[in-house]
CSV table of C-alpha atoms in Angstrom, one decimal:
chain,number,residue,atom,x,y,z
A,1,MET,CA,38.1,241.3,-15.1
A,2,MET,CA,37.5,237.6,-14.1
A,3,PHE,CA,37.7,236.2,-10.5
A,4,GLU,CA,39.1,233.1,-12.0
A,5,VAL,CA,42.4,232.6,-10.0
A,6,LEU,CA,40.9,234.0,-7.0
A,7,PHE,CA,38.0,231.3,-7.0
A,8,GLN,CA,40.5,228.7,-7.8
A,9,LYS,CA,42.5,229.5,-4.7
A,10,PHE,CA,39.4,229.7,-2.4
A,11,ASP,CA,38.3,226.1,-3.8
A,12,GLU,CA,41.8,224.7,-2.7
A,13,LYS,CA,41.2,225.4,0.9
A,14,ILE,CA,37.4,225.6,1.6
A,15,GLN,CA,34.1,224.8,-0.1
A,16,LEU,CA,31.8,227.9,-1.0
A,17,THR,CA,28.4,227.5,-2.6
A,18,GLU,CA,27.8,229.7,-5.7
A,19,GLU,CA,25.8,232.1,-3.7
A,20,GLU,CA,28.9,232.7,-1.1
A,21,LYS,CA,30.7,233.3,-4.2
A,22,GLU,CA,28.8,235.9,-5.8
A,23,LEU,CA,28.5,237.4,-2.2
A,24,CYS,CA,32.4,237.5,-2.1
A,25,LYS,CA,32.5,239.3,-5.5
A,26,SER,CA,30.7,242.2,-4.2
A,27,PHE,CA,33.3,242.9,-1.5
A,28,PHE,CA,36.4,243.0,-3.9
A,29,THR,CA,37.4,246.2,-5.9
A,30,PRO,CA,39.3,245.0,-9.3
A,31,LYS,CA,42.4,247.1,-10.1
A,32,LYS,CA,44.6,247.4,-13.1
A,33,LEU,CA,48.1,248.4,-12.2
A,34,ARG,CA,51.0,249.4,-15.0
A,35,LYS,CA,54.5,248.4,-14.5
A,36,ARG,CA,56.1,250.5,-11.6
A,37,GLN,CA,52.8,251.9,-10.3
A,38,TYR,CA,52.2,251.7,-6.6
A,39,ILE,CA,49.4,250.4,-4.5
A,40,LEU,CA,51.1,251.6,-1.3
A,41,GLN,CA,54.1,253.9,-0.4
A,42,GLU,CA,56.0,254.0,2.8
A,43,GLY,CA,54.3,256.1,5.5
A,44,ASP,CA,51.1,256.1,3.9
A,45,VAL,CA,48.6,254.1,5.7
A,46,CYS,CA,48.0,250.5,3.9
A,47,LYS,CA,44.1,250.4,3.2
A,48,TYR,CA,44.2,247.4,1.4
A,49,VAL,CA,45.2,243.5,1.1
A,50,ALA,CA,45.6,242.8,-2.5
A,51,PHE,CA,45.0,239.6,-4.3
A,52,VAL,CA,47.1,239.2,-7.5
A,53,GLU,CA,44.9,237.8,-10.3
A,54,LYS,CA,47.3,238.5,-12.9
A,55,ARG,CA,51.5,239.0,-13.1
A,56,MET,CA,53.2,240.2,-10.0
A,57,LEU,CA,53.9,242.7,-7.4
A,58,ARG,CA,56.5,243.1,-4.6
A,59,SER,CA,56.9,244.8,-1.4
A,60,TYR,CA,60.0,246.6,-0.2
A,61,THR,CA,61.5,248.8,2.2
A,62,ILE,CA,64.5,251.3,1.6
A,63,ASP,CA,67.0,251.5,4.5
A,64,GLU,CA,68.7,254.7,5.6
A,65,LYS,CA,71.6,254.2,3.5
A,66,GLY,CA,69.1,254.1,0.7
A,67,ASN,CA,69.2,250.2,-0.2
A,68,GLU,CA,66.1,248.3,-1.2
A,69,HIS,CA,65.1,245.2,0.8
A,70,ILE,CA,62.2,243.2,-0.8
A,71,MET,CA,60.3,241.6,1.8
A,72,GLN,CA,57.8,239.7,-0.8
A,73,PHE,CA,57.1,239.0,-4.4
A,74,ALA,CA,53.5,238.2,-4.8
A,75,PHE,CA,53.0,236.0,-7.9
A,76,GLU,CA,49.6,235.2,-9.5
A,77,GLY,CA,47.4,233.7,-6.8
A,78,TRP,CA,49.1,235.1,-4.0
A,79,TRP,CA,48.0,238.1,-1.4
A,80,ILE,CA,50.1,241.0,-0.3
A,81,SER,CA,50.0,243.8,1.9
A,82,ASP,CA,51.6,245.7,5.0
A,83,HIS,CA,49.6,243.8,7.6
A,84,PHE,CA,50.6,245.8,10.6
A,85,SER,CA,49.8,248.9,8.7
A,86,PHE,CA,46.5,247.4,7.5
A,87,LEU,CA,45.6,246.1,11.1
A,88,THR,CA,46.6,248.9,13.2
A,89,GLY,CA,46.1,252.2,10.7
A,90,GLU,CA,49.8,253.2,11.5
A,91,PRO,CA,51.7,254.3,8.5
A,92,ALA,CA,53.2,251.6,6.4
A,93,VAL,CA,56.7,250.4,6.3
A,94,TYR,CA,56.7,249.0,3.0
A,95,ASN,CA,56.4,249.8,-0.3
A,96,ILE,CA,54.1,247.7,-2.8
A,97,ASP,CA,54.5,248.2,-6.5
A,98,ALA,CA,53.9,246.1,-9.6
A,99,LEU,CA,56.7,244.5,-11.5
A,100,GLU,CA,54.7,243.9,-14.7
A,101,ASP,CA,51.3,245.2,-15.8
A,102,SER,CA,49.0,243.4,-13.4
A,103,GLU,CA,45.5,242.9,-12.2
A,104,LEU,CA,44.5,242.7,-8.6
A,105,PHE,CA,41.5,242.5,-6.3
A,106,LEU,CA,41.5,245.1,-3.4
A,107,LEU,CA,40.2,244.2,0.1
A,108,SER,CA,39.6,247.2,2.3
A,109,LYS,CA,39.5,246.5,6.0
A,110,GLN,CA,35.7,247.3,6.2
A,111,ALA,CA,35.0,245.0,3.2
A,112,GLU,CA,37.4,242.2,4.8
A,113,GLU,CA,35.4,242.5,7.9
A,114,GLN,CA,31.9,242.3,6.4
A,115,MET,CA,32.9,239.4,4.0
A,116,LEU,CA,34.0,237.5,7.0
A,117,GLN,CA,31.0,238.2,8.9
A,118,LYS,CA,28.6,237.3,5.9
A,119,VAL,CA,30.9,234.3,4.9
A,120,PRO,CA,32.7,232.9,8.1
A,121,LYS,CA,34.2,230.0,6.0
A,122,LEU,CA,36.9,232.5,4.8
A,123,GLU,CA,38.2,232.8,8.5
A,124,LYS,CA,39.7,229.3,7.9
A,125,TYR,CA,40.8,230.5,4.5
A,126,PHE,CA,42.7,233.1,5.6
A,127,ARG,CA,44.1,231.3,8.9
A,128,ILE,CA,45.4,228.7,6.6
A,129,LEU,CA,47.1,231.6,4.2
A,130,LEU,CA,48.5,233.2,7.2
A,131,GLN,CA,49.9,230.0,8.5
A,132,ASN,CA,51.6,229.3,5.2
A,133,SER,CA,53.2,232.7,5.1
A,134,LEU,CA,54.5,232.5,8.6
A,135,ILE,CA,56.3,229.1,7.7
A,136,ALA,CA,57.9,230.8,4.7
A,137,THR,CA,58.7,233.9,6.6
A,138,GLN,CA,60.5,231.8,9.5
A,139,ARG,CA,62.5,230.0,7.0
A,140,ARG,CA,63.8,232.8,5.2
A,141,LEU,CA,64.7,234.3,8.6
A,142,ILE,CA,66.7,231.3,9.9
A,143,SER,CA,68.3,231.1,6.4
A,144,SER,CA,69.4,234.8,6.9
A,145,LEU,CA,70.5,234.1,10.2
A,146,SER,CA,72.3,230.8,9.6
A,147,GLN,CA,73.2,230.2,5.9
A,148,ASN,CA,75.8,231.9,3.5
A,149,ALA,CA,74.9,233.6,0.3
A,150,GLU,CA,75.2,230.6,-1.6
A,151,GLU,CA,73.2,228.4,0.7
A,152,ARG,CA,70.3,231.0,0.5
A,153,TYR,CA,70.5,231.1,-3.1
A,154,ASN,CA,70.0,227.4,-3.5
A,155,GLN,CA,67.2,227.3,-1.3
A,156,LEU,CA,65.3,230.1,-2.9
A,157,ILE,CA,65.9,228.3,-6.4
A,158,ASN,CA,64.7,224.8,-4.7
A,159,VAL,CA,61.5,226.5,-3.3
A,160,CYS,CA,60.5,228.6,-6.4
A,161,PRO,CA,62.7,227.2,-9.3
A,162,THR,CA,61.2,229.8,-12.2
A,163,ILE,CA,62.3,232.9,-10.0
A,164,PRO,CA,65.3,233.7,-12.2
A,165,GLN,CA,63.4,233.8,-15.1
A,166,ARG,CA,60.4,235.9,-13.4
A,167,VAL,CA,62.4,238.3,-11.5
A,168,PRO,CA,65.4,240.9,-12.3
A,169,GLN,CA,68.8,239.5,-10.7
A,170,HIS,CA,69.0,242.7,-8.8
A,171,MET,CA,65.7,242.2,-7.1
A,172,MET,CA,66.5,238.5,-6.3
A,173,ALA,CA,69.9,239.8,-4.7
A,174,SER,CA,67.7,242.2,-2.7
A,175,PHE,CA,65.3,239.5,-1.6
A,176,LEU,CA,68.4,237.5,-0.6
A,177,GLY,CA,70.1,240.7,1.1
A,178,ILE,CA,73.3,240.3,-0.8
A,179,THR,CA,74.8,242.1,-3.4
A,180,PRO,CA,74.1,241.8,-7.1
A,181,GLU,CA,78.0,241.1,-7.5
A,182,THR,CA,77.8,238.2,-5.2
A,183,LEU,CA,74.8,236.9,-6.8
A,184,SER,CA,76.4,236.7,-10.0
A,185,ARG,CA,79.5,235.3,-8.6
A,186,ILE,CA,77.4,232.3,-6.9
A,187,ARG,CA,75.3,231.9,-10.2
A,188,LYS,CA,78.5,231.6,-12.3
A,189,GLN,CA,80.1,229.1,-9.7
A,190,ILE,CA,76.8,227.0,-10.0
A,191,ALA,CA,76.9,227.0,-13.6
A,192,THR,CA,80.5,225.9,-13.9
A,193,LYS,CA,79.7,222.9,-11.3
A,194,SER,CA,76.9,221.4,-13.3
B,1,MET,CA,46.4,223.6,36.3
B,2,MET,CA,44.2,226.6,35.6
B,3,PHE,CA,43.2,227.8,32.2
B,4,GLU,CA,43.5,231.5,33.3
B,5,VAL,CA,45.9,233.1,31.0
B,6,LEU,CA,44.7,231.0,28.0
B,7,PHE,CA,41.0,232.4,28.4
B,8,GLN,CA,42.3,235.8,29.2
B,9,LYS,CA,44.1,235.7,25.7
B,10,PHE,CA,40.8,234.2,23.8
B,11,ASP,CA,38.8,237.1,25.9
B,12,GLU,CA,41.3,239.7,24.2
B,13,LYS,CA,40.3,238.7,20.9
B,14,ILE,CA,36.9,236.9,20.8
B,15,GLN,CA,33.7,236.8,22.9
B,16,LEU,CA,33.2,232.9,23.8
B,17,THR,CA,30.1,231.8,26.2
B,18,GLU,CA,31.0,230.0,29.3
B,19,GLU,CA,29.8,226.8,27.6
B,20,GLU,CA,32.1,227.2,24.8
B,21,LYS,CA,34.8,227.9,27.2
B,22,GLU,CA,34.1,224.7,29.0
B,23,LEU,CA,34.1,222.9,25.5
B,24,CYS,CA,37.3,224.3,24.7
B,25,LYS,CA,39.1,222.9,28.1
B,26,SER,CA,38.3,219.2,26.8
B,27,PHE,CA,40.7,219.7,23.7
B,28,PHE,CA,43.6,220.8,25.7
B,29,THR,CA,46.2,218.4,27.3
B,30,PRO,CA,47.9,220.1,30.5
B,31,LYS,CA,51.7,219.5,30.7
B,32,LYS,CA,54.3,220.5,33.1
B,33,LEU,CA,57.9,220.8,31.9
B,34,ARG,CA,61.1,221.0,33.7
B,35,LYS,CA,64.0,223.4,32.7
B,36,ARG,CA,65.8,222.0,29.7
B,37,GLN,CA,63.0,219.3,28.9
B,38,TYR,CA,62.0,219.4,25.4
B,39,ILE,CA,58.4,219.0,23.8
B,40,LEU,CA,60.0,218.7,20.4
B,41,GLN,CA,63.2,217.5,19.0
B,42,GLU,CA,64.5,218.1,15.3
B,43,GLY,CA,63.6,215.4,13.0
B,44,ASP,CA,60.5,214.2,15.0
B,45,VAL,CA,57.0,215.2,13.8
B,46,CYS,CA,55.5,218.2,15.5
B,47,LYS,CA,52.5,216.8,17.0
B,48,TYR,CA,51.3,219.8,18.9
B,49,VAL,CA,50.9,223.5,19.2
B,50,ALA,CA,51.7,224.7,22.8
B,51,PHE,CA,50.4,227.4,24.8
B,52,VAL,CA,52.4,228.8,27.7
B,53,GLU,CA,50.5,229.2,30.6
B,54,LYS,CA,53.3,229.9,33.0
B,55,ARG,CA,57.1,230.7,32.2
B,56,MET,CA,58.8,230.2,29.2
B,57,LEU,CA,60.0,227.9,26.2
B,58,ARG,CA,62.1,228.7,23.0
B,59,SER,CA,62.2,227.1,19.6
B,60,TYR,CA,65.6,226.7,17.8
B,61,THR,CA,67.7,224.9,15.2
B,62,ILE,CA,71.3,224.0,15.2
B,63,ASP,CA,73.3,224.6,11.7
B,64,GLU,CA,75.7,222.4,10.3
B,65,LYS,CA,78.6,224.0,12.3
B,66,GLY,CA,76.6,223.2,15.5
B,67,ASN,CA,75.3,227.0,16.0
B,68,GLU,CA,72.1,227.4,17.8
B,69,HIS,CA,69.7,229.8,16.0
B,70,ILE,CA,66.8,230.7,18.4
B,71,MET,CA,63.6,231.0,16.0
B,72,GLN,CA,61.3,232.2,19.1
B,73,PHE,CA,60.9,232.9,22.7
B,74,ALA,CA,57.5,231.9,23.9
B,75,PHE,CA,56.6,233.9,27.1
B,76,GLU,CA,53.3,233.4,29.1
B,77,GLY,CA,50.2,233.8,26.9
B,78,TRP,CA,52.2,232.8,24.0
B,79,TRP,CA,51.9,229.9,21.5
B,80,ILE,CA,54.9,227.8,20.1
B,81,SER,CA,55.1,225.2,17.4
B,82,ASP,CA,56.8,223.9,14.4
B,83,HIS,CA,54.0,225.1,12.3
B,84,PHE,CA,55.2,223.3,9.0
B,85,SER,CA,55.7,220.1,10.4
B,86,PHE,CA,52.3,220.5,12.7
B,87,LEU,CA,50.6,221.2,9.4
B,88,THR,CA,52.0,218.6,7.1
B,89,GLY,CA,53.3,215.9,9.2
B,90,GLU,CA,57.0,216.2,7.8
B,91,PRO,CA,59.7,216.1,10.2
B,92,ALA,CA,60.5,219.2,12.5
B,93,VAL,CA,63.3,221.5,11.6
B,94,TYR,CA,62.9,223.1,15.2
B,95,ASN,CA,63.5,222.1,18.7
B,96,ILE,CA,61.4,223.4,21.3
B,97,ASP,CA,62.4,223.4,25.0
B,98,ALA,CA,61.7,225.0,28.4
B,99,LEU,CA,64.0,227.7,29.7
B,100,GLU,CA,62.4,227.5,33.3
B,101,ASP,CA,60.0,225.0,34.7
B,102,SER,CA,56.9,225.7,32.8
B,103,GLU,CA,53.3,224.9,32.6
B,104,LEU,CA,51.7,224.3,29.2
B,105,PHE,CA,48.5,223.4,27.4
B,106,LEU,CA,49.0,221.2,24.3
B,107,LEU,CA,46.6,221.2,21.6
B,108,SER,CA,47.0,218.2,18.9
B,109,LYS,CA,46.2,218.3,15.3
B,110,GLN,CA,42.9,216.3,15.7
B,111,ALA,CA,41.9,218.3,18.8
B,112,GLU,CA,42.5,221.6,17.1
B,113,GLU,CA,40.4,220.6,14.1
B,114,GLN,CA,37.5,219.4,16.4
B,115,MET,CA,37.8,222.5,18.5
B,116,LEU,CA,37.6,224.6,15.5
B,117,GLN,CA,34.5,222.9,14.2
B,118,LYS,CA,32.8,223.1,17.6
B,119,VAL,CA,33.9,226.6,18.2
B,120,PRO,CA,34.1,228.4,14.8
B,121,LYS,CA,34.7,231.5,16.7
B,122,LEU,CA,38.3,230.4,17.4
B,123,GLU,CA,39.0,230.6,13.8
B,124,LYS,CA,39.2,234.5,14.0
B,125,TYR,CA,41.3,233.9,17.1
B,126,PHE,CA,43.8,232.0,15.5
B,127,ARG,CA,43.8,234.3,12.2
B,128,ILE,CA,44.6,237.2,14.3
B,129,LEU,CA,47.2,235.4,16.2
B,130,LEU,CA,49.0,234.3,13.2
B,131,GLN,CA,48.7,237.6,11.7
B,132,ASN,CA,50.7,239.2,14.4
B,133,SER,CA,53.2,236.5,14.3
B,134,LEU,CA,53.7,237.2,10.7
B,135,ILE,CA,54.0,240.8,11.3
B,136,ALA,CA,56.6,240.2,14.0
B,137,THR,CA,58.4,237.7,12.0
B,138,GLN,CA,58.6,240.0,8.8
B,139,ARG,CA,60.0,242.8,11.0
B,140,ARG,CA,62.9,240.5,12.3
B,141,LEU,CA,63.6,239.4,8.7
B,142,ILE,CA,64.0,243.0,7.6
B,143,SER,CA,65.9,243.7,10.6
B,144,SER,CA,68.1,240.9,9.8
B,145,LEU,CA,68.5,241.8,6.2
B,146,SER,CA,69.1,245.6,6.7
B,147,GLN,CA,70.4,246.6,10.2
B,148,ASN,CA,73.5,246.3,11.8
B,149,ALA,CA,74.0,244.3,15.2
B,150,GLU,CA,73.3,247.3,17.5
B,151,GLU,CA,70.3,248.6,15.5
B,152,ARG,CA,68.8,245.0,15.7
B,153,TYR,CA,69.5,244.8,19.6
B,154,ASN,CA,68.0,248.5,20.0
B,155,GLN,CA,64.9,247.2,18.2
B,156,LEU,CA,64.7,244.0,20.4
B,157,ILE,CA,64.8,246.1,23.5
B,158,ASN,CA,62.4,248.7,22.1
B,159,VAL,CA,59.9,245.6,21.3
B,160,CYS,CA,60.7,243.7,24.4
B,161,PRO,CA,62.2,245.9,27.2
B,162,THR,CA,62.4,243.2,30.0
B,163,ILE,CA,64.2,240.6,27.7
B,164,PRO,CA,67.5,241.2,29.1
B,165,GLN,CA,66.4,240.2,32.7
B,166,ARG,CA,64.4,236.8,31.3
B,167,VAL,CA,66.8,235.5,28.6
B,168,PRO,CA,70.3,234.5,29.2
B,169,GLN,CA,72.9,236.9,27.3
B,170,HIS,CA,74.1,234.0,24.7
B,171,MET,CA,70.5,233.2,23.9
B,172,MET,CA,69.8,237.0,23.1
B,173,ALA,CA,72.8,236.9,20.8
B,174,SER,CA,71.6,233.7,19.2
B,175,PHE,CA,68.0,235.2,18.5
B,176,LEU,CA,69.9,238.4,17.2
B,177,GLY,CA,72.1,236.2,14.8
B,178,ILE,CA,75.3,237.8,16.4
B,179,THR,CA,78.1,236.3,18.7
B,180,PRO,CA,77.9,236.7,22.6
B,181,GLU,CA,81.1,238.8,22.3
B,182,THR,CA,79.4,241.3,19.9
B,183,LEU,CA,76.1,241.5,22.2
B,184,SER,CA,78.4,242.2,25.2
B,185,ARG,CA,80.3,244.9,23.6
B,186,ILE,CA,77.1,246.5,22.2
B,187,ARG,CA,75.6,246.5,25.8
B,188,LYS,CA,78.8,248.1,27.2
B,189,GLN,CA,79.0,250.9,24.6
B,190,ILE,CA,75.1,251.5,25.3
B,191,ALA,CA,75.9,251.8,29.4
B,192,THR,CA,78.7,254.1,28.5
B,193,LYS,CA,76.6,256.3,26.2
B,194,SER,CA,73.5,256.9,28.8
């Protein structure tokens, strides 16, 4: 497996020397995942943050009524984890699985700590990354508190126009916190309008 | 104004020398805010991240129907900002004001960058901080997507037991995305049960 996308992402935010890049490589564990395979199940401890080098993963919870709620889609170049469980060692609240056959780089807690010690520039990379995740999550939260289903759908399409081609409709509905029927109705209405 | 709480918070996560602490002080601008005074209004560019040394602030948006949605309460020792606007220079989507007479330390973008260059250990501090904010915001999001009003109220009380004493009831309702009437009904039900 190549580190192509990972280093492209590093290069966007920080400048690493070739030596530092070589050093980084030693901390990551490559992992191939078949569609529907898990890297984390609710209740287990989350031992890794995962970088998606190819294809896509998602994280989700299942509530007491058996409904799935998707926390995050992670496309190529994105990170995914149960941050709380990874940080504290407490049981995870999310499941993380592959939506297609995917390629990942896994980083354990110990590997992350050592890598940050050896290559402190990465502190900045992860800080920026977390900042962007926080911004996106705050927006989704405000949107879920203040917008109706159609407004939420439009915002999602605005932020990520290719998502209807990449993600099954029932998962988009789960991400938006609406039923597949409501999503289907909204998409028909929009198609009629345009 | 003293830097007491700020350095206490730094000390919890990283180890700064006395010299580094002195250096840090030079980057912060102390600011006193009277109750209801703003440090940011929607549509303006957010020029600062603010650390709450005393009392409390909140950030909120107002939707098209005129309803307030509280994004965050920031108590003593917490940070608050419109991260997206601060990062990009785009107009802010949040208002930030004081709920009581408060004392802050403001950090401009330039000051933040210089401080991080001079005291790189702070990269780690801010990374951990953002990680914790992300975890909390993800929880609120999942909670808003999957839980009913009573479950959301109970979770909030669980995480922050003193909040009913610190925040007016209509603001708690706004934070939870429910009406004040619903909140009042829930609190009565819980009082009857116990």
